[in-house]
Short mmCIF file of C-alpha atoms and ligand atoms in Angstrom, two decimals:
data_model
loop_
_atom_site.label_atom_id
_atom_site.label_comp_id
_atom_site.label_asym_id
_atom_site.label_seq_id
_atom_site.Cartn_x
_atom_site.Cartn_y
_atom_site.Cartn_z
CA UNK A 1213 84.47 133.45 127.29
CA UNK A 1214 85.13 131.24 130.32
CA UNK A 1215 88.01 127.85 129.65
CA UNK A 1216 86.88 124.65 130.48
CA UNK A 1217 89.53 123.67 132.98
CA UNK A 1218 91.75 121.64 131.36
CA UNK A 1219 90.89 117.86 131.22
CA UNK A 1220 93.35 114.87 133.17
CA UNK A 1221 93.14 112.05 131.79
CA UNK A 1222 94.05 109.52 134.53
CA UNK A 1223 91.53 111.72 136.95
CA UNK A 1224 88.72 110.99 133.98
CA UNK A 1225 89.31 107.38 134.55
CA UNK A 1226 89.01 107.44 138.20
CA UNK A 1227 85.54 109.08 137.63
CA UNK A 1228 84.42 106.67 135.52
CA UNK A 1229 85.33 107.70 132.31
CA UNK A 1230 87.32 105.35 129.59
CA UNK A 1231 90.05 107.24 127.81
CA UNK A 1232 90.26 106.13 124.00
CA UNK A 1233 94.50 106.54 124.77
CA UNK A 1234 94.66 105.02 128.46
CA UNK A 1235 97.11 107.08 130.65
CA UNK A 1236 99.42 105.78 132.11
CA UNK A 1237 101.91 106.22 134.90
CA UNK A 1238 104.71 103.81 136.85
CA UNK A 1239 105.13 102.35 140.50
CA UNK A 1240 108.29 103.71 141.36
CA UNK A 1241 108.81 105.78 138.47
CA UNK A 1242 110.81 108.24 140.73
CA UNK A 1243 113.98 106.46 141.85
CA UNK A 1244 117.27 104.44 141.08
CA UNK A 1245 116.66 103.43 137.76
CA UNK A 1246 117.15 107.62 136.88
CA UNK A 1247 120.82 108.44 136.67
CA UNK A 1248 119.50 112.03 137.86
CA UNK A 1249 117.80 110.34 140.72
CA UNK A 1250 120.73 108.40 141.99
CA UNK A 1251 123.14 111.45 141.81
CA UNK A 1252 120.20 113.56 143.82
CA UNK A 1253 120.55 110.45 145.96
CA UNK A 1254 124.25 110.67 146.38
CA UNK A 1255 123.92 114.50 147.22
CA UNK A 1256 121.20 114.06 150.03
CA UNK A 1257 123.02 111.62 152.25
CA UNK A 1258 120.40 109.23 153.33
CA UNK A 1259 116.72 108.52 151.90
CA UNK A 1260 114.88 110.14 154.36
CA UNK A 1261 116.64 113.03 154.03
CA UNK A 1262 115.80 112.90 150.56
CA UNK A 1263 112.20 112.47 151.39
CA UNK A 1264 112.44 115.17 153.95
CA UNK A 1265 113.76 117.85 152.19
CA UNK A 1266 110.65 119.77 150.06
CA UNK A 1267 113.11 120.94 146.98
CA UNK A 1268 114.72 117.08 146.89
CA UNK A 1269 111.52 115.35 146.84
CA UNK A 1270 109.77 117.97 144.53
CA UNK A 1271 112.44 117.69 141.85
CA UNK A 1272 112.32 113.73 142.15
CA UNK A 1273 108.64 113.84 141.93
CA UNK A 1274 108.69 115.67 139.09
CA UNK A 1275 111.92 113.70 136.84
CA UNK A 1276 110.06 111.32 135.55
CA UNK A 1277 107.92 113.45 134.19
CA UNK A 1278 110.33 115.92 132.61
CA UNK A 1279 111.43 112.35 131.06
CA UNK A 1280 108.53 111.15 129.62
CA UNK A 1281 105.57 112.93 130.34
CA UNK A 1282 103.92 110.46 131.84
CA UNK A 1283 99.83 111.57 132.59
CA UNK A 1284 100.41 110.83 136.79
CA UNK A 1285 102.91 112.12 139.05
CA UNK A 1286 103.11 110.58 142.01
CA UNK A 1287 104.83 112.36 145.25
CA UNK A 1288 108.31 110.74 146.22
CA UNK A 1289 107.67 109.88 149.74
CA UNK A 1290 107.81 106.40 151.05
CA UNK A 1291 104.95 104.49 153.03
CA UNK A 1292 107.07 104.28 156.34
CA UNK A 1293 107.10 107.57 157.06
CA UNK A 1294 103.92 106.97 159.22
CA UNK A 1295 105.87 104.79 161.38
CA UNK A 1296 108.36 107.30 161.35
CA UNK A 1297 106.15 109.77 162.51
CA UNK A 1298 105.09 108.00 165.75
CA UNK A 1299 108.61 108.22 167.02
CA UNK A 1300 109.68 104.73 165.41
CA UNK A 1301 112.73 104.38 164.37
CA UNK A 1302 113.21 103.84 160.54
CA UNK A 1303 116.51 103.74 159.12
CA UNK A 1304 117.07 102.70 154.76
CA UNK A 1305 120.65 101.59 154.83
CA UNK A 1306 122.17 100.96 151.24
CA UNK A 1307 121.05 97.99 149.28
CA UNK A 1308 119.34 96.13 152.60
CA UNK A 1309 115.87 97.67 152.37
CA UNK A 1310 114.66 99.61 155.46
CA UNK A 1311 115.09 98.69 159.28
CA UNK A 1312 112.86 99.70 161.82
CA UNK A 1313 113.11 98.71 165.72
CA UNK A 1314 111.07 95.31 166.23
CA UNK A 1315 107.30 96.03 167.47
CA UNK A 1316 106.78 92.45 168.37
CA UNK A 1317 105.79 92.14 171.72
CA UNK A 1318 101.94 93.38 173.19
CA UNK A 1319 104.45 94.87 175.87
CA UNK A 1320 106.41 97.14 173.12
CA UNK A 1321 102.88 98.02 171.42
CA UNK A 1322 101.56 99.78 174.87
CA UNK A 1323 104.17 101.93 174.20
CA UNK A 1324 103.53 103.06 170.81
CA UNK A 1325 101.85 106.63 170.31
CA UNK A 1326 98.23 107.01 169.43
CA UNK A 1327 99.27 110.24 167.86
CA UNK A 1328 101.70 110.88 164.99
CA UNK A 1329 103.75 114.15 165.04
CA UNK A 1330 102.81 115.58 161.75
CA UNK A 1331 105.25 118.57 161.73
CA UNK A 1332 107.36 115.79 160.62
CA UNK A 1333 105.00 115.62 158.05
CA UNK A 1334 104.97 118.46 157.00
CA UNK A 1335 108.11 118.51 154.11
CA UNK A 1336 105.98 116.25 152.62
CA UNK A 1337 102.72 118.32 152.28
CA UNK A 1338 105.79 121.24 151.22
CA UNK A 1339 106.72 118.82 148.42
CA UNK A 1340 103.60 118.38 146.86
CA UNK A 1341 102.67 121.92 147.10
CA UNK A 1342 105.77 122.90 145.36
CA UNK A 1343 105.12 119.78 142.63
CA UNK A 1344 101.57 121.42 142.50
CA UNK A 1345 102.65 124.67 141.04
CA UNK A 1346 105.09 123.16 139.05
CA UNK A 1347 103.07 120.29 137.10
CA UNK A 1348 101.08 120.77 133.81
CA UNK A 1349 97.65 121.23 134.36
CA UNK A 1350 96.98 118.04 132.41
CA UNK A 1351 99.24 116.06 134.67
CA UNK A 1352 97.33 114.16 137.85
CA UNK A 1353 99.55 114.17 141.13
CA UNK A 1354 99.00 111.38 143.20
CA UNK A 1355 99.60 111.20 147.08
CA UNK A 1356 99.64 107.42 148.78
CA UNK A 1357 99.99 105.76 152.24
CA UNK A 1358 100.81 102.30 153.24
CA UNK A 1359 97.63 100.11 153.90
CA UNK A 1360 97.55 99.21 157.95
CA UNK A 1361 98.43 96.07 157.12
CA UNK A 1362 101.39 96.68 154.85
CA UNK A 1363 102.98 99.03 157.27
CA UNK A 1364 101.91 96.90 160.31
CA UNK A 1365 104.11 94.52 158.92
CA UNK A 1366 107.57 96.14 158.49
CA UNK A 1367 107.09 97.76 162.06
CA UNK A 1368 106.25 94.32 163.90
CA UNK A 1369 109.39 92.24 162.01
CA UNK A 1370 111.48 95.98 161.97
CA UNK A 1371 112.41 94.98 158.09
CA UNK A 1372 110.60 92.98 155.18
CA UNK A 1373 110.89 89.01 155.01
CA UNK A 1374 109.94 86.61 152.27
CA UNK A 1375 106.33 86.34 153.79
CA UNK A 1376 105.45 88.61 156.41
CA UNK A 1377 105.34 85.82 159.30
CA UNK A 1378 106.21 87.82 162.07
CA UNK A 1379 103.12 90.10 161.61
CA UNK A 1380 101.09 86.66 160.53
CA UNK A 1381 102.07 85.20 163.94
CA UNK A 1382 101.54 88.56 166.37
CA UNK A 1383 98.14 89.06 164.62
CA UNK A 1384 97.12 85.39 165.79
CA UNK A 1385 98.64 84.94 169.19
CA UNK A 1386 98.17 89.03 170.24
CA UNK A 1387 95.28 90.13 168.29
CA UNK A 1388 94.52 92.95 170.26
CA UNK A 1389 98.28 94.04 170.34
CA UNK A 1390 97.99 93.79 166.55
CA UNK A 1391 94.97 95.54 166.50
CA UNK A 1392 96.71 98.22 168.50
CA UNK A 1393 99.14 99.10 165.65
CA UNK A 1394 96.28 98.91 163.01
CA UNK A 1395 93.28 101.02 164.67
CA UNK A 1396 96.85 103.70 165.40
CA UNK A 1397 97.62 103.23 161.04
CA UNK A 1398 94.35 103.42 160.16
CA UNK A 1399 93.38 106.87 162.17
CA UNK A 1400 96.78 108.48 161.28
CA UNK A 1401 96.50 107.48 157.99
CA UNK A 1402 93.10 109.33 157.43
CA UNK A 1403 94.79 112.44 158.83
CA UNK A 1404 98.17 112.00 156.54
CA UNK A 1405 96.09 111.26 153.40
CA UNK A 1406 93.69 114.60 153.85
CA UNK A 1407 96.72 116.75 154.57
CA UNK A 1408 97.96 115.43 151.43
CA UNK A 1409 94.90 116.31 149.70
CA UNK A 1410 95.28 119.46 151.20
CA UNK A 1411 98.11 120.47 149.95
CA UNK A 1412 97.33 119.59 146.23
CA UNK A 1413 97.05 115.87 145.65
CA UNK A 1414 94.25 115.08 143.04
CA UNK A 1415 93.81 111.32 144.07
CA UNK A 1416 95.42 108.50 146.69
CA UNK A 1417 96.79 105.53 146.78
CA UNK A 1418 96.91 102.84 149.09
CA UNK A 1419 99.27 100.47 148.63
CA UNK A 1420 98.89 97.03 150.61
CA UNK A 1421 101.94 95.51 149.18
CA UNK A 1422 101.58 92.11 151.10
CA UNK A 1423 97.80 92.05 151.48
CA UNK A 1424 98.77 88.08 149.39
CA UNK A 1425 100.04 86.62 152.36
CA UNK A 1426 97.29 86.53 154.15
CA UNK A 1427 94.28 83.83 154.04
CA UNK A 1428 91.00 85.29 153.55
CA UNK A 1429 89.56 85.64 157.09
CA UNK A 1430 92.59 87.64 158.23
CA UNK A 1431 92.49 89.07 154.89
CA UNK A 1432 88.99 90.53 155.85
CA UNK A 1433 90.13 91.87 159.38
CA UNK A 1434 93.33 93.16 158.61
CA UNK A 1435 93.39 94.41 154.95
CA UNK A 1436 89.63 95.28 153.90
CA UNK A 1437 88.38 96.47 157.09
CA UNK A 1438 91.47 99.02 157.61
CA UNK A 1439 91.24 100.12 154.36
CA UNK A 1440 87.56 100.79 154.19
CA UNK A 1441 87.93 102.63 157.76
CA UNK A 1442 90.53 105.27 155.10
CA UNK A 1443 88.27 105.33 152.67
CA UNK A 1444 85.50 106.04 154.60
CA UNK A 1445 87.67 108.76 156.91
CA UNK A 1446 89.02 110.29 153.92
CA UNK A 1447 85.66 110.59 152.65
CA UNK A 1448 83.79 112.00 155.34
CA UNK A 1449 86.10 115.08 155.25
CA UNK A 1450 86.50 115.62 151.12
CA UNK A 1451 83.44 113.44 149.91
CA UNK A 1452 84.41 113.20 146.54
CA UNK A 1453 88.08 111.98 147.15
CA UNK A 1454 89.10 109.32 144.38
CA UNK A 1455 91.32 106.37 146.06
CA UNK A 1456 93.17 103.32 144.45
CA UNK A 1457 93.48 100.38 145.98
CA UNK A 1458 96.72 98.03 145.71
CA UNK A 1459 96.22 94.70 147.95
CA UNK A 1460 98.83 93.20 145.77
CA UNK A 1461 98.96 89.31 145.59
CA UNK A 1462 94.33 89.04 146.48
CA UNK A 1463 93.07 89.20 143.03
CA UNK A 1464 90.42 86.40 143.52
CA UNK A 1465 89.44 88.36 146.62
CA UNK A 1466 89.00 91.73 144.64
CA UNK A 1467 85.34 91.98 144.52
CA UNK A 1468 84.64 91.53 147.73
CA UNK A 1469 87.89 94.49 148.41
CA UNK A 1470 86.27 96.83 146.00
CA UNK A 1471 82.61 96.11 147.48
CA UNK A 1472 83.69 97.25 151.48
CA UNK A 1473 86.15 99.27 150.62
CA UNK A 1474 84.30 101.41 147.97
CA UNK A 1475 87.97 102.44 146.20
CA UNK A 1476 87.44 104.24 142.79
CA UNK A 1477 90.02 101.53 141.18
CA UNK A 1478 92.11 98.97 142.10
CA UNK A 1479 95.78 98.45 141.16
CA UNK A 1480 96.06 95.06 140.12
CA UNK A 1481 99.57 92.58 139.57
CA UNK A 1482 100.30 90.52 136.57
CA UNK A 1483 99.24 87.23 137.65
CA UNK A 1484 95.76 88.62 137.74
CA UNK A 1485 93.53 86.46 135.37
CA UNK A 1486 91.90 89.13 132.88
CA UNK A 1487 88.35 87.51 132.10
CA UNK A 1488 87.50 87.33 136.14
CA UNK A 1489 89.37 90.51 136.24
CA UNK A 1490 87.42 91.72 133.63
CA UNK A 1491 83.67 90.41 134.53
CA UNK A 1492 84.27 90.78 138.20
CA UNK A 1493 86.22 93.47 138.97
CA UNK A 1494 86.59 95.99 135.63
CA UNK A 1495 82.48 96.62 135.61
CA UNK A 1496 82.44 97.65 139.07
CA UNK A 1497 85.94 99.99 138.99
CA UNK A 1498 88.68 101.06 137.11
CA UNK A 1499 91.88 99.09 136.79
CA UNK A 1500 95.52 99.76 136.85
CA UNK A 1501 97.98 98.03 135.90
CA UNK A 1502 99.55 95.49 134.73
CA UNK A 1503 102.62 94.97 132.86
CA UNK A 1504 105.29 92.38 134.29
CA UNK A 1505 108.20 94.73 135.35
CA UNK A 1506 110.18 91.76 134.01
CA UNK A 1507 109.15 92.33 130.64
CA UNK A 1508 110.01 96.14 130.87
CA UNK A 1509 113.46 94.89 131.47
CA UNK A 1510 113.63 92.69 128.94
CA UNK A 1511 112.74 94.65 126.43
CA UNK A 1512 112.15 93.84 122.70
CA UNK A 1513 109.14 91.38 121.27
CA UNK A 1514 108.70 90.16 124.53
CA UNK A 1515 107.72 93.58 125.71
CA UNK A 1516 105.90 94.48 123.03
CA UNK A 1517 103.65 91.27 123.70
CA UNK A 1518 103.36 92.21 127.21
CA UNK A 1519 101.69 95.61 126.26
CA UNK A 1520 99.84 94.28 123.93
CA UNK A 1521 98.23 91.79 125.79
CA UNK A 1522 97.44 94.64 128.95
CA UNK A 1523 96.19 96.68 125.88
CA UNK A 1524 94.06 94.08 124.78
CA UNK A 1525 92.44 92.59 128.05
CA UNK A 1526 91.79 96.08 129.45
CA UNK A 1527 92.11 99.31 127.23
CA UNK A 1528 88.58 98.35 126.11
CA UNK A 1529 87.41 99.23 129.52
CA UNK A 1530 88.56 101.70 132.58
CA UNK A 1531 92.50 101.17 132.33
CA UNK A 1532 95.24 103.51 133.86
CA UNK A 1533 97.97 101.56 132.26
CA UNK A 1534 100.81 100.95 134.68
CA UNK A 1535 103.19 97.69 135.70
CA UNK A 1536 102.12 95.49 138.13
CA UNK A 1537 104.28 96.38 141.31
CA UNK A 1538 107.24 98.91 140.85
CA UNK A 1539 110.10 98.99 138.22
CA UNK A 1540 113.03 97.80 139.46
CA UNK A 1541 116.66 99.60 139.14
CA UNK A 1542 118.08 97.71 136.29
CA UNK A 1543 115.14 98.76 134.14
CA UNK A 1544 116.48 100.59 130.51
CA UNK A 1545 115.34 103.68 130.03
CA UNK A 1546 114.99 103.22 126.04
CA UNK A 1547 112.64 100.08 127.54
CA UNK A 1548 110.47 102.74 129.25
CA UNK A 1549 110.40 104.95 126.08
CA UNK A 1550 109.50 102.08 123.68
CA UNK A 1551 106.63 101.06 126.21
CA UNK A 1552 105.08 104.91 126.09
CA UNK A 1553 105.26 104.72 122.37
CA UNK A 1554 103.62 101.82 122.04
CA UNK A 1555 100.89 102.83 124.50
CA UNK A 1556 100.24 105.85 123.13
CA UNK A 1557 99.58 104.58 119.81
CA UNK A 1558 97.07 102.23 120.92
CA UNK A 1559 93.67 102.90 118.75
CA UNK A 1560 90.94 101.04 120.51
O1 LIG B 1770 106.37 105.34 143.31
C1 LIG B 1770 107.15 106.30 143.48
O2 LIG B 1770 107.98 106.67 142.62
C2 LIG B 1770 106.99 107.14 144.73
C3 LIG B 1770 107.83 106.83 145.81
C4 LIG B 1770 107.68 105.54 146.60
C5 LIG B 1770 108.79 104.95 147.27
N1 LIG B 1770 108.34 103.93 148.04
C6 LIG B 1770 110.18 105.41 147.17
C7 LIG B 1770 111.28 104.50 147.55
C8 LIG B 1770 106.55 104.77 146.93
C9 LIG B 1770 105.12 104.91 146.44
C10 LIG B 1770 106.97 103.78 147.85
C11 LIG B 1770 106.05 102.81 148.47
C12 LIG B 1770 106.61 101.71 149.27
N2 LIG B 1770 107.67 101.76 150.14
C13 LIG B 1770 106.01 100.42 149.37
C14 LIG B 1770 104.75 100.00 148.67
C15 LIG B 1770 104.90 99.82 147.21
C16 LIG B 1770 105.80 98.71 146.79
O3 LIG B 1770 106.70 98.99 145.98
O4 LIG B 1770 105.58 97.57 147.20
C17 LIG B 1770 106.80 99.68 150.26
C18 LIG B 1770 106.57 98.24 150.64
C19 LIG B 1770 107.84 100.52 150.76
C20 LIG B 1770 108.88 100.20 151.76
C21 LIG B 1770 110.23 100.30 151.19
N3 LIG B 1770 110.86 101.47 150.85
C22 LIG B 1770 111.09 99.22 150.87
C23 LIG B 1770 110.76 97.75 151.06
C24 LIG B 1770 112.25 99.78 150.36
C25 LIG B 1770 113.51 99.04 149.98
C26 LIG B 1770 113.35 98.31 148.72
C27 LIG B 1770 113.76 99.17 147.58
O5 LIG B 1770 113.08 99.18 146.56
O6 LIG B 1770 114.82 99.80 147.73
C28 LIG B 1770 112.08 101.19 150.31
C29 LIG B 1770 113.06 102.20 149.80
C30 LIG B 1770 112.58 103.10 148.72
N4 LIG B 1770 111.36 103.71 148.66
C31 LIG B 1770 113.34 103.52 147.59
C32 LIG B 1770 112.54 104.39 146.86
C33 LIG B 1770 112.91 105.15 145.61
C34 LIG B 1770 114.78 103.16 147.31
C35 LIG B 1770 115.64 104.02 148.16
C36 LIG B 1770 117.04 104.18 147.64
O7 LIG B 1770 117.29 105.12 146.87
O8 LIG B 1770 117.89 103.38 148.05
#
């Protein structure tokens, strides 16, 4: 008698179907609030090296998981490795963040490469091939890129600021400089995302981390447009390709993200309002998120609240449950454990 293949829940959800038990999976589950990922982290030397090297970044990938079997894995790469790719610098020195060289004049951007050199690349497709053989069959692996935008602006200000304004200002006084580095993200990005997909991602992610800085014509141009130029790449090559969108901070401009872009489900932050969230956004696609990474560090009732109210606005529809942007470092572990528990018990 043939098997049905086995059934993932968090792909299920991306293809429309609510899970009774949502699955769930972290931002940033992968990192430095692991002890086993900051002593990895110690070994490797720097974070790209970490990134780079296929057995570092498949064993990182896959820690969280060993942890708490978690129903996504996602790969450990980082969203500047596109830049890095086009012959950018990109340096992550301890506790500062990353630092790339400044992009900021129409001048620099003649310079930059149409073309990334994906051999440098190419650890990363060896890192999810490796996680690939590795992960349960259940177990979703996800493979992401930085939205244009996103990326656009860590590579125009060469690090991240409180709110973007160096990208803000090139994209109105040299739009067609700034539209240089986008069209360059947005065709490289198509290419990085299918050779992830290629080497044994189930779904994507796009994560447009400061999509919320921008007002809602620019918002259009720079963040919907890109990302439905990926989608639409992606799709043209693997038609059935699942993507989830992140333009963190846009909530009230959702719909109209979901409608262009066509993304199977959007990530969503905490200070998203659930009835609009709900009636707008949760009957079109499926949501992730979104559980104050706060409240997973504080820990206790107040957590246990904070579930409870994610459980309760969205677990009756399409929900990958998830926190709203990444955990951060100082993060308990037993705070992560309690969380799973109390998802996983969820009867709805
Ligand atoms: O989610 C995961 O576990 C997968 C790995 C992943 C990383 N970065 C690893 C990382 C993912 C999906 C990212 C995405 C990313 N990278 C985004 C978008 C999502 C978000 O969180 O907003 C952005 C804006 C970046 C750029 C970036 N990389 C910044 C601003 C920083 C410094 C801030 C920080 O958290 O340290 C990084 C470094 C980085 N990327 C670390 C990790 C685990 C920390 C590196 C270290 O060990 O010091």
């Amino acid at each position: 008698m043939p098997q049905n293949p086995p059934i993932k829940p968090f792909m299920e959800v991306l293809s429309g179907r609510r899970q009774a038990v949502p699955p769930i999976w972290m931002m940033r589950q992968a990192g430095r609030y692991l002890p086993e990922y900051r002593e990895l982290r110690a070994k490797a030397g720097g974070f790209l090296d970490l990134c780079f090297t296929p057995e570092y970044a498949a064993e990182i990938t896959l820690q969280p998981i060993r942890r708490f079997n978690f129903d996504a894995a996602i790969i450990f790469s980082d969203i500047l490795v596109i830049p890095h790719a086009l012959g950018r610098a990109v340096r992550f020195e301890a506790g500062e963040g990353p630092r790339l060289d400044p992009l900021d004049t129409a001048a620099k951007v003649s310079t930059l490469a149409a073309d990334a050199d994906f051999g440098k690349l190419e650890p990363v497709y060896e890192a999810l091939r490796r996680v690939r053989r590795e992960l349960d069959s259940t177990i979703a692996l996800i493979g992401f890129c930085g939205a244009p935008w996103t990326v656009a602006t860590y590579m125009v200000a060469g690090q991240g600021t409180p709110d973007q304004a160096p990208a803000r200002m090139m994209a109105y006084r040299e739009p067609d400089a700034f539209a240089r580095i986008i069209d360059t993200l947005v065709e490289n990005s198509i290419q990085y995302l299918l050779g992830q997909l290629k080497a044994g991602a189930d779904a994507l992610q796009i994560f447009d981390t400061w999509a919320g800085v921008l007002p809602p014509r620019e918002f259009q141009r720079w963040s919907i447009e890109p990302t439905r130029r990926i989608v639409e790449g992606v799709r043209r090559q693997v038609p059935g390709a699942r993507i989830i969108g992140f333009p963190r901070g846009a909530a009230a401009q959702l719909p109209a993200y979901i409608e262009a872009t066509g993304v199977d489900a959007v990530s969503i932050d905490w200070a998203a309002e659930p009835s609009f969230i709900r009636e707008r956004v949760q009957n079109r696609v499926a949501v992730q998120g979104n559980l104050d990474p706060l409240a997973l560090i504080a820990g206790g009732d107040a957590l246990d609240r904070s579930i409870d109210d994610v459980l309760a606005n969205y677990a009756g529809g399409r929900l990958i449950f998830n926190l709203g942007h990444g955990i951060q470092q100082e993060t308990p572990i037993a705070h992560v454990e309690q969380m799973l528990k109390r998802v996983r018990a969820y009867k709805g």
